[in-house]
């Protein structure tokens, strides 16, 4: 492996000139420090992840209408999410290997086209079974988007700012979610439910045109690319499962505990993302506009949580930040699910801290998982661990769906707190990586 350092303008902090402020100071120092190519990569990853979020949330927001149209029970509707997330594990693992072999940007283009095409196809589904298949295929592209985009930006970011830079990329999820809620509110207000859910899926193709345009000018980070292309292990899936020896530490332990961490955090998150809209509409009796209003508080908290969590992960370290928000997220879920009937104002207010905590915990993932693996298998490792966590964590929304028939959706939501407890335990097996160079 080459020991020649990359150009400082691409990946590392540059020494300040005496008496002059550095470009990395100030609220947006992290963005200036990326340089022109890094900022284009950031724009492409941000847009792609926002679209990923928009396409994902077309289903949860349309769940009540879908259940009525096809005559589905809670278990069947929960299966939509589980299938999407399970197949996304396959898509994410494959996209990670592809990113290590042909480059980050090319892999990202493939993921965008895949999930946009199959999101639109969902709108044409004639029956439940066909919709389930299309949603599963959409998961192939959905699974690869975040992991590959996060690596692309992480390899441009300096160690000093990597946490907040990746936290800003992660905030695109809240932007896409918010856009989906706005479109949902408009579409379901003016169209009959039987047509509205189809229109929601069809709109999933529109932002893809913008992302394809942006990514025509995006390039992989030169320093990390040079190291990756020289490695004999480039994109080797077996490399992330090699046990360590006395002279050469392996990646097996890292992979196992990273999967457990991803499983716990995403199990808790997707429980909420899937079932809160249904909970607000079916058990709290809120209208479409009312549900959108409550979700605005949740999403606003999520957006600020991503940015704040990114800042804290640079200040406190990756592990401490994730542990802090695992505890807070579990507490928020239990409180939110047990708000007394009729206390809808309290439900509205608590949506903000709930969204904040369950999103802030993700801010450190982009930097943490990228730093756990060397350049040659960074895509493979991050793609596999993050998306396997998605697949196993997908059991949580389905479990909530089946429990909802007897416990009610509100009571079943508390099951998501178990995921955050698992994440806290998984941190015991992983090292702290703050300040690590990505070469």
Tab-separated table of C-alpha atoms in Angstrom:
chain	number	residue	atom	x	y	z
A	1	UNK	CA	0.000	0.000	0.000
A	2	UNK	CA	1.340	3.422	-0.904
A	3	UNK	CA	2.435	5.671	1.969
A	4	UNK	CA	2.531	8.832	-0.140
A	5	UNK	CA	0.115	11.374	1.391
A	6	UNK	CA	-2.659	12.739	-0.823
A	7	UNK	CA	-2.799	16.366	-1.856
A	8	UNK	CA	-3.714	18.327	1.293
A	9	UNK	CA	-6.413	20.272	-0.519
A	10	UNK	CA	-8.339	17.042	-1.058
A	11	UNK	CA	-8.274	15.120	2.165
A	12	UNK	CA	-6.362	16.694	5.001
A	13	UNK	CA	-6.237	19.853	7.113
A	14	UNK	CA	-3.864	22.465	5.756
A	15	UNK	CA	-1.620	24.366	8.175
A	16	UNK	CA	-2.836	27.902	8.820
A	17	UNK	CA	-0.826	30.941	7.788
A	18	UNK	CA	0.215	32.956	10.829
A	19	UNK	CA	-2.254	35.725	11.573
A	20	UNK	CA	-4.800	34.616	8.960
A	21	UNK	CA	-8.004	32.615	9.481
A	22	UNK	CA	-8.115	29.203	7.823
A	23	UNK	CA	-10.805	28.256	5.317
A	24	UNK	CA	-11.932	25.561	7.736
A	25	UNK	CA	-13.060	27.998	10.426
A	26	UNK	CA	-16.600	29.253	10.897
A	27	UNK	CA	-20.008	27.656	10.593
A	28	UNK	CA	-19.410	26.556	6.999
A	29	UNK	CA	-15.703	25.849	7.262
A	30	UNK	CA	-16.418	22.162	6.688
A	31	UNK	CA	-17.977	22.998	3.308
A	32	UNK	CA	-15.157	25.297	2.167
A	33	UNK	CA	-12.588	22.695	3.227
A	34	UNK	CA	-14.016	20.181	0.742
A	35	UNK	CA	-12.689	22.177	-2.213
A	36	UNK	CA	-14.517	22.543	-5.568
A	37	UNK	CA	-14.542	18.829	-6.437
A	38	UNK	CA	-15.528	17.857	-2.927
A	39	UNK	CA	-18.418	20.311	-2.940
A	40	UNK	CA	-19.704	18.873	-6.225
A	41	UNK	CA	-19.500	15.403	-4.674
A	42	UNK	CA	-21.371	16.709	-1.633
A	43	UNK	CA	-24.112	18.163	-3.866
A	44	UNK	CA	-24.508	14.904	-5.767
A	45	UNK	CA	-24.638	12.796	-2.596
A	46	UNK	CA	-27.027	15.218	-0.873
A	47	UNK	CA	-29.420	15.256	-3.831
A	48	UNK	CA	-29.269	11.495	-4.260
A	49	UNK	CA	-29.941	10.788	-0.612
A	50	UNK	CA	-32.825	13.275	-0.518
A	51	UNK	CA	-34.361	11.453	-3.486
A	52	UNK	CA	-33.732	8.132	-1.759
A	53	UNK	CA	-35.719	9.390	1.215
A	54	UNK	CA	-38.525	10.794	-0.927
A	55	UNK	CA	-38.976	7.507	-2.764
A	56	UNK	CA	-38.866	5.515	0.471
A	57	UNK	CA	-41.575	7.584	2.189
A	58	UNK	CA	-44.059	7.350	-0.668
A	59	UNK	CA	-45.028	3.965	0.795
A	60	UNK	CA	-45.476	4.731	4.529
A	61	UNK	CA	-47.431	7.886	3.740
A	62	UNK	CA	-49.728	5.961	1.385
A	63	UNK	CA	-50.093	2.956	3.683
A	64	UNK	CA	-53.646	3.622	4.876
A	65	UNK	CA	-54.904	4.136	1.302
A	66	UNK	CA	-53.060	1.032	0.088
A	67	UNK	CA	-54.507	-1.108	2.883
A	68	UNK	CA	-58.032	0.034	2.018
A	69	UNK	CA	-57.541	-0.393	-1.758
A	70	UNK	CA	-56.167	-3.948	-1.575
A	71	UNK	CA	-57.971	-5.004	1.630
A	72	UNK	CA	-54.788	-5.609	3.652
A	73	UNK	CA	-54.301	-6.236	7.354
A	74	UNK	CA	-51.516	-4.722	9.488
A	75	UNK	CA	-49.190	-7.686	8.985
A	76	UNK	CA	-49.443	-7.468	5.203
A	77	UNK	CA	-48.792	-3.724	5.148
A	78	UNK	CA	-45.800	-4.164	7.466
A	79	UNK	CA	-44.451	-6.731	5.015
A	80	UNK	CA	-44.011	-3.971	2.410
A	81	UNK	CA	-41.363	-2.332	4.574
A	82	UNK	CA	-39.714	-5.598	5.534
A	83	UNK	CA	-39.364	-6.741	1.913
A	84	UNK	CA	-37.971	-3.347	0.877
A	85	UNK	CA	-35.360	-3.380	3.614
A	86	UNK	CA	-34.395	-7.040	3.232
A	87	UNK	CA	-33.807	-6.673	-0.498
A	88	UNK	CA	-31.990	-3.384	0.155
A	89	UNK	CA	-29.386	-5.412	2.040
A	90	UNK	CA	-28.632	-7.296	-1.160
A	91	UNK	CA	-28.602	-4.076	-3.178
A	92	UNK	CA	-26.386	-2.330	-0.637
A	93	UNK	CA	-23.868	-5.158	-0.443
A	94	UNK	CA	-23.679	-5.391	-4.234
A	95	UNK	CA	-23.410	-1.603	-4.620
A	96	UNK	CA	-20.555	-1.544	-2.103
A	97	UNK	CA	-18.573	-4.137	-4.041
A	98	UNK	CA	-19.324	-2.328	-7.315
A	99	UNK	CA	-18.186	0.982	-5.799
A	100	UNK	CA	-14.848	-0.563	-4.822
A	101	UNK	CA	-14.368	-2.051	-8.286
A	102	UNK	CA	-15.628	0.616	-10.711
A	103	UNK	CA	-15.765	3.725	-8.529
A	104	UNK	CA	-18.148	5.557	-6.220
A	105	UNK	CA	-19.820	7.865	-8.746
A	106	UNK	CA	-20.626	5.156	-11.286
A	107	UNK	CA	-22.165	3.006	-8.558
A	108	UNK	CA	-24.293	5.929	-7.397
A	109	UNK	CA	-25.685	6.518	-10.872
A	110	UNK	CA	-26.783	2.884	-11.029
A	111	UNK	CA	-28.582	3.118	-7.688
A	112	UNK	CA	-30.509	6.277	-8.654
A	113	UNK	CA	-31.803	4.821	-11.913
A	114	UNK	CA	-32.797	1.557	-10.215
A	115	UNK	CA	-34.897	2.967	-7.399
A	116	UNK	CA	-36.472	5.688	-9.556
A	117	UNK	CA	-37.651	3.189	-12.187
A	118	UNK	CA	-39.188	0.763	-9.720
A	119	UNK	CA	-40.798	3.484	-7.611
A	120	UNK	CA	-42.702	4.576	-10.714
A	121	UNK	CA	-43.551	0.936	-11.500
A	122	UNK	CA	-45.187	0.634	-8.054
A	123	UNK	CA	-47.771	3.169	-9.187
A	124	UNK	CA	-48.916	0.816	-11.961
A	125	UNK	CA	-49.256	-2.280	-9.756
A	126	UNK	CA	-52.617	-4.038	-10.349
A	127	UNK	CA	-52.552	-6.113	-7.155
A	128	UNK	CA	-50.831	-6.605	-3.803
A	129	UNK	CA	-48.406	-9.268	-5.026
A	130	UNK	CA	-47.150	-7.166	-7.939
A	131	UNK	CA	-46.710	-4.126	-5.727
A	132	UNK	CA	-44.721	-6.239	-3.268
A	133	UNK	CA	-42.369	-7.376	-6.077
A	134	UNK	CA	-41.884	-3.836	-7.438
A	135	UNK	CA	-41.227	-2.492	-3.947
A	136	UNK	CA	-38.656	-5.226	-3.384
A	137	UNK	CA	-36.871	-4.302	-6.631
A	138	UNK	CA	-36.934	-0.654	-5.616
A	139	UNK	CA	-35.019	-1.759	-2.543
A	140	UNK	CA	-32.080	-2.846	-4.720
A	141	UNK	CA	-31.318	0.775	-5.589
A	142	UNK	CA	-32.444	2.165	-2.251
A	143	UNK	CA	-29.940	-0.024	-0.410
A	144	UNK	CA	-26.844	1.207	-2.220
A	145	UNK	CA	-27.475	4.943	-2.274
A	146	UNK	CA	-26.491	6.096	1.186
A	147	UNK	CA	-23.494	3.848	1.786
A	148	UNK	CA	-21.785	4.711	-1.508
A	149	UNK	CA	-22.651	8.424	-1.346
A	150	UNK	CA	-21.373	8.661	2.221
A	151	UNK	CA	-18.054	7.079	1.235
A	152	UNK	CA	-17.670	9.425	-1.735
A	153	UNK	CA	-17.978	12.496	0.498
A	154	UNK	CA	-16.041	10.970	3.416
A	155	UNK	CA	-13.008	10.476	1.173
A	156	UNK	CA	-12.979	14.200	0.375
A	157	UNK	CA	-13.632	15.410	3.937
A	158	UNK	CA	-10.836	16.182	6.391
A	159	UNK	CA	-10.721	14.221	9.684
A	160	UNK	CA	-11.431	17.448	11.555
A	161	UNK	CA	-14.784	18.000	9.834
A	162	UNK	CA	-15.798	14.549	8.629
A	163	UNK	CA	-18.534	14.043	11.211
A	164	UNK	CA	-20.376	17.287	10.517
A	165	UNK	CA	-19.836	16.933	6.739
A	166	UNK	CA	-21.456	13.492	6.704
A	167	UNK	CA	-24.117	14.722	9.115
A	168	UNK	CA	-25.016	17.392	6.558
A	169	UNK	CA	-25.299	14.718	3.851
A	170	UNK	CA	-27.493	12.701	6.206
A	171	UNK	CA	-29.778	15.732	6.702
A	172	UNK	CA	-30.893	15.267	3.081
A	173	UNK	CA	-33.035	12.408	4.408
A	174	UNK	CA	-35.146	14.912	6.344
A	175	UNK	CA	-35.368	17.162	3.277
A	176	UNK	CA	-36.640	14.297	1.115
A	177	UNK	CA	-39.006	13.200	3.873
A	178	UNK	CA	-40.387	16.728	4.199
A	179	UNK	CA	-40.885	17.003	0.445
A	180	UNK	CA	-42.747	13.692	0.461
A	181	UNK	CA	-45.067	14.960	3.203
A	182	UNK	CA	-45.801	18.166	1.261
A	183	UNK	CA	-46.598	16.225	-1.913
A	184	UNK	CA	-48.642	13.679	0.082
A	185	UNK	CA	-50.703	16.465	1.667
A	186	UNK	CA	-51.453	18.052	-1.698
A	187	UNK	CA	-52.098	14.844	-3.625
A	188	UNK	CA	-54.392	13.281	-1.023
A	189	UNK	CA	-56.277	16.547	-0.537
A	190	UNK	CA	-57.215	16.915	-4.200
A	191	UNK	CA	-57.411	13.332	-5.468
A	192	UNK	CA	-59.431	10.294	-4.467
A	193	UNK	CA	-57.392	7.883	-2.319
A	194	UNK	CA	-57.620	5.126	-4.947
A	195	UNK	CA	-55.733	7.314	-7.429
A	196	UNK	CA	-53.686	9.403	-4.982
A	197	UNK	CA	-51.416	6.563	-3.836
A	198	UNK	CA	-50.522	5.796	-7.464
A	199	UNK	CA	-49.680	9.450	-8.149
A	200	UNK	CA	-47.416	9.479	-5.093
A	201	UNK	CA	-45.340	6.661	-6.569
A	202	UNK	CA	-45.250	8.256	-10.030
A	203	UNK	CA	-43.788	11.488	-8.642
A	204	UNK	CA	-40.797	9.469	-7.382
A	205	UNK	CA	-39.149	9.728	-10.804
A	206	UNK	CA	-39.075	13.528	-11.049
A	207	UNK	CA	-36.077	14.402	-8.808
A	208	UNK	CA	-33.962	11.705	-10.496
A	209	UNK	CA	-33.519	13.977	-13.516
A	210	UNK	CA	-31.902	16.629	-11.337
A	211	UNK	CA	-29.572	14.170	-9.631
A	212	UNK	CA	-28.429	12.675	-12.941
A	213	UNK	CA	-27.600	16.187	-14.164
A	214	UNK	CA	-25.648	17.045	-11.000
A	215	UNK	CA	-23.629	13.852	-11.068
A	216	UNK	CA	-22.313	14.421	-14.586
A	217	UNK	CA	-19.678	16.685	-12.985
A	218	UNK	CA	-18.885	14.622	-9.870
A	219	UNK	CA	-15.623	12.678	-9.557
A	220	UNK	CA	-14.219	10.199	-7.045
A	221	UNK	CA	-11.634	11.541	-4.565
A	222	UNK	CA	-8.224	11.139	-6.310
A	223	UNK	CA	-6.165	10.233	-3.231
A	224	UNK	CA	-8.370	7.400	-1.986
A	225	UNK	CA	-8.986	6.221	-5.551
A	226	UNK	CA	-5.261	5.810	-6.204
A	227	UNK	CA	-4.855	3.693	-3.078
A	228	UNK	CA	-7.925	1.583	-3.837
A	229	UNK	CA	-6.925	0.829	-7.417
A	230	UNK	CA	-3.477	-0.423	-6.382
A	231	UNK	CA	-4.856	-2.923	-3.853
A	232	UNK	CA	-5.180	-6.609	-4.691
A	233	UNK	CA	-8.132	-6.841	-2.272
A	234	UNK	CA	-10.176	-4.211	-4.150
A	235	UNK	CA	-13.864	-5.104	-3.808
A	236	UNK	CA	-13.158	-8.545	-2.320
A	237	UNK	CA	-16.218	-9.488	-0.282
A	238	UNK	CA	-14.345	-12.155	1.693
A	239	UNK	CA	-11.854	-9.570	2.966
A	240	UNK	CA	-14.328	-8.091	5.451
A	241	UNK	CA	-14.762	-11.528	7.092
A	242	UNK	CA	-11.101	-12.373	7.613
A	243	UNK	CA	-10.308	-13.136	11.264
A	244	UNK	CA	-7.310	-11.429	12.807
A	245	UNK	CA	-3.944	-12.994	13.566
A	246	UNK	CA	-1.113	-11.999	15.886
A	247	UNK	CA	0.633	-10.033	13.140
A	248	UNK	CA	-2.332	-8.789	11.103
A	249	UNK	CA	-5.630	-7.644	12.593
A	250	UNK	CA	-8.590	-8.822	10.513
A	251	UNK	CA	-11.978	-7.253	9.858
A	252	UNK	CA	-14.300	-10.032	11.071
A	253	UNK	CA	-14.858	-8.568	14.549
A	254	UNK	CA	-15.447	-5.105	13.098
A	255	UNK	CA	-17.975	-6.454	10.605
A	256	UNK	CA	-19.953	-8.424	13.198
A	257	UNK	CA	-20.297	-5.543	15.652
A	258	UNK	CA	-20.959	-2.971	12.908
A	259	UNK	CA	-23.852	-5.158	11.695
A	260	UNK	CA	-25.271	-5.321	15.238
A	261	UNK	CA	-24.976	-1.553	15.580
A	262	UNK	CA	-26.713	-0.948	12.254
A	263	UNK	CA	-29.430	-3.474	13.101
A	264	UNK	CA	-30.290	-1.837	16.402
A	265	UNK	CA	-30.369	1.747	15.184
A	266	UNK	CA	-32.294	0.973	12.008
A	267	UNK	CA	-34.714	-1.381	13.725
A	268	UNK	CA	-35.751	1.467	16.002
A	269	UNK	CA	-35.788	4.048	13.236
A	270	UNK	CA	-37.813	2.134	10.658
A	271	UNK	CA	-40.351	1.140	13.279
A	272	UNK	CA	-41.122	4.815	13.727
A	273	UNK	CA	-40.762	5.851	10.080
A	274	UNK	CA	-43.170	3.120	8.968
A	275	UNK	CA	-45.860	3.284	11.618
A	276	UNK	CA	-46.073	6.849	12.964
A	277	UNK	CA	-48.181	8.109	9.983
A	278	UNK	CA	-50.608	5.196	10.462
A	279	UNK	CA	-50.629	5.738	14.235
A	280	UNK	CA	-51.511	9.425	13.821
A	281	UNK	CA	-54.265	8.773	11.305
A	282	UNK	CA	-55.858	5.559	12.582
A	283	UNK	CA	-55.489	5.810	16.382
A	284	UNK	CA	-55.283	9.573	16.885
A	285	UNK	CA	-57.942	10.300	14.266
A	286	UNK	CA	-55.991	13.034	12.495
A	287	UNK	CA	-56.901	14.184	8.991
A	288	UNK	CA	-54.441	14.228	6.108
A	289	UNK	CA	-53.614	17.891	6.842
A	290	UNK	CA	-53.408	17.191	10.574
A	291	UNK	CA	-51.051	14.270	10.037
A	292	UNK	CA	-48.873	16.455	7.813
A	293	UNK	CA	-48.744	19.116	10.537
A	294	UNK	CA	-47.624	16.651	13.178
A	295	UNK	CA	-45.045	15.168	10.837
A	296	UNK	CA	-43.678	18.678	10.214
A	297	UNK	CA	-42.593	18.830	13.860
A	298	UNK	CA	-41.068	15.368	13.609
A	299	UNK	CA	-39.185	16.167	10.399
A	300	UNK	CA	-37.977	19.579	11.625
A	301	UNK	CA	-36.504	17.848	14.639
A	302	UNK	CA	-34.927	15.257	12.348
A	303	UNK	CA	-33.229	17.881	10.165
A	304	UNK	CA	-31.698	19.689	13.145
A	305	UNK	CA	-30.812	16.347	14.709
A	306	UNK	CA	-28.719	15.343	11.706
A	307	UNK	CA	-26.779	18.613	11.789
A	308	UNK	CA	-26.331	18.644	15.571
A	309	UNK	CA	-25.360	14.970	15.704
A	310	UNK	CA	-22.728	15.550	13.010
A	311	UNK	CA	-21.200	18.374	15.033
A	312	UNK	CA	-21.199	16.327	18.244
A	313	UNK	CA	-19.590	13.318	16.599
A	314	UNK	CA	-16.568	15.527	15.822
A	315	UNK	CA	-16.571	16.948	19.346
A	316	UNK	CA	-17.380	13.932	21.518
A	317	UNK	CA	-16.266	11.112	19.243
A	318	UNK	CA	-18.234	8.586	17.219
A	319	UNK	CA	-19.071	6.099	19.989
A	320	UNK	CA	-20.092	8.579	22.691
A	321	UNK	CA	-22.442	10.411	20.338
A	322	UNK	CA	-24.146	7.228	19.146
A	323	UNK	CA	-24.527	5.976	22.739
A	324	UNK	CA	-25.979	9.300	23.899
A	325	UNK	CA	-28.676	9.316	21.238
A	326	UNK	CA	-29.424	5.603	21.576
A	327	UNK	CA	-30.456	6.242	25.184
A	328	UNK	CA	-32.413	9.394	24.319
A	329	UNK	CA	-34.160	7.767	21.329
A	330	UNK	CA	-35.350	4.814	23.419
A	331	UNK	CA	-36.705	7.197	26.045
A	332	UNK	CA	-38.507	9.266	23.405
A	333	UNK	CA	-40.162	6.207	21.814
A	334	UNK	CA	-41.496	4.960	25.152
A	335	UNK	CA	-42.819	8.425	26.032
A	336	UNK	CA	-44.387	9.049	22.603
A	337	UNK	CA	-46.138	5.679	22.532
A	338	UNK	CA	-47.677	6.192	25.970
A	339	UNK	CA	-49.134	9.675	25.638
A	340	UNK	CA	-52.712	9.570	26.987
A	341	UNK	CA	-55.628	9.667	24.579
A	342	UNK	CA	-56.754	13.220	23.880
A	343	UNK	CA	-53.370	14.805	24.655
A	344	UNK	CA	-52.706	15.612	21.019
A	345	UNK	CA	-50.952	18.903	21.841
A	346	UNK	CA	-48.373	16.974	23.850
A	347	UNK	CA	-48.089	14.540	20.930
A	348	UNK	CA	-47.329	17.502	18.671
A	349	UNK	CA	-44.661	18.953	20.968
A	350	UNK	CA	-42.894	15.647	21.604
A	351	UNK	CA	-42.623	14.988	17.865
A	352	UNK	CA	-39.717	17.440	17.715
A	353	UNK	CA	-37.391	15.740	20.256
A	354	UNK	CA	-38.386	12.335	18.894
A	355	UNK	CA	-37.343	13.327	15.364
A	356	UNK	CA	-34.214	15.037	16.694
A	357	UNK	CA	-32.890	12.068	18.660
A	358	UNK	CA	-33.744	9.275	16.227
A	359	UNK	CA	-31.986	11.197	13.435
A	360	UNK	CA	-28.978	12.555	15.342
A	361	UNK	CA	-27.849	8.994	16.039
A	362	UNK	CA	-27.366	8.459	12.286
A	363	UNK	CA	-25.095	11.475	11.816
A	364	UNK	CA	-22.017	9.611	12.950
A	365	UNK	CA	-22.683	6.538	10.805
A	366	UNK	CA	-21.243	7.912	7.571
A	367	UNK	CA	-17.930	8.841	9.138
A	368	UNK	CA	-17.774	5.931	11.609
A	369	UNK	CA	-18.405	3.102	9.139
A	370	UNK	CA	-16.113	4.700	6.540
A	371	UNK	CA	-13.304	4.918	9.095
A	372	UNK	CA	-13.663	1.284	10.165
A	373	UNK	CA	-12.541	-0.076	6.753
A	374	UNK	CA	-9.504	0.482	4.477
A	375	UNK	CA	-9.969	2.114	1.057
A	376	UNK	CA	-9.869	-1.152	-0.929
A	377	UNK	CA	-12.947	-2.595	0.824
A	378	UNK	CA	-14.537	0.553	2.246
A	379	UNK	CA	-17.552	0.310	-0.057
A	380	UNK	CA	-17.858	-3.428	0.509
A	381	UNK	CA	-17.655	-3.123	4.288
A	382	UNK	CA	-19.943	-0.146	4.672
A	383	UNK	CA	-22.422	-1.398	2.086
A	384	UNK	CA	-22.683	-4.803	3.757
A	385	UNK	CA	-22.834	-3.714	7.407
A	386	UNK	CA	-25.241	-0.835	6.958
A	387	UNK	CA	-27.629	-2.710	4.714
A	388	UNK	CA	-27.519	-6.006	6.581
A	389	UNK	CA	-28.547	-3.899	9.555
A	390	UNK	CA	-31.415	-2.621	7.445
A	391	UNK	CA	-32.490	-6.148	6.518
A	392	UNK	CA	-32.392	-7.569	10.039
A	393	UNK	CA	-33.827	-4.347	11.458
A	394	UNK	CA	-36.699	-4.756	8.989
A	395	UNK	CA	-38.091	-7.446	11.274
A	396	UNK	CA	-39.068	-4.665	13.673
A	397	UNK	CA	-41.734	-2.937	11.479
A	398	UNK	CA	-43.302	-6.288	10.594
A	399	UNK	CA	-43.341	-7.337	14.246
A	400	UNK	CA	-45.040	-4.061	15.107
A	401	UNK	CA	-47.583	-4.733	12.350
A	402	UNK	CA	-48.561	-8.091	13.821
A	403	UNK	CA	-48.509	-6.799	17.414
A	404	UNK	CA	-50.677	-3.824	16.422
A	405	UNK	CA	-53.697	-6.074	15.933
A	406	UNK	CA	-53.705	-6.901	19.647
A	407	UNK	CA	-51.699	-4.089	21.291
A	408	UNK	CA	-52.709	-1.189	19.043
A	409	UNK	CA	-50.163	0.695	16.946
A	410	UNK	CA	-49.211	2.994	19.817
A	411	UNK	CA	-48.411	0.134	22.185
A	412	UNK	CA	-46.529	-1.817	19.536
A	413	UNK	CA	-44.316	1.187	18.704
A	414	UNK	CA	-42.552	0.723	22.046
A	415	UNK	CA	-40.985	-2.426	20.579
A	416	UNK	CA	-38.587	-0.146	18.663
A	417	UNK	CA	-36.804	0.785	21.916
A	418	UNK	CA	-35.250	-2.701	21.961
A	419	UNK	CA	-33.275	-1.789	18.851
A	420	UNK	CA	-31.549	1.117	20.565
A	421	UNK	CA	-30.555	-1.095	23.478
A	422	UNK	CA	-28.910	-3.490	20.996
A	423	UNK	CA	-27.012	-0.582	19.413
A	424	UNK	CA	-25.615	0.472	22.782
A	425	UNK	CA	-24.303	-3.048	23.426
A	426	UNK	CA	-22.724	-3.275	19.949
A	427	UNK	CA	-20.548	-0.217	20.629
A	428	UNK	CA	-18.561	-2.252	23.165
A	429	UNK	CA	-16.966	-4.230	20.325
A	430	UNK	CA	-15.935	-1.306	18.100
A	431	UNK	CA	-12.988	1.130	18.309
A	432	UNK	CA	-13.185	4.911	18.400
A	433	UNK	CA	-12.117	6.311	15.010
A	434	UNK	CA	-12.349	10.100	15.348
A	435	UNK	CA	-9.463	11.834	13.552
A	436	UNK	CA	-8.572	8.902	11.299
A	437	UNK	CA	-7.226	9.525	7.783
A	438	UNK	CA	-9.122	7.686	5.030
A	439	UNK	CA	-6.327	6.100	2.966
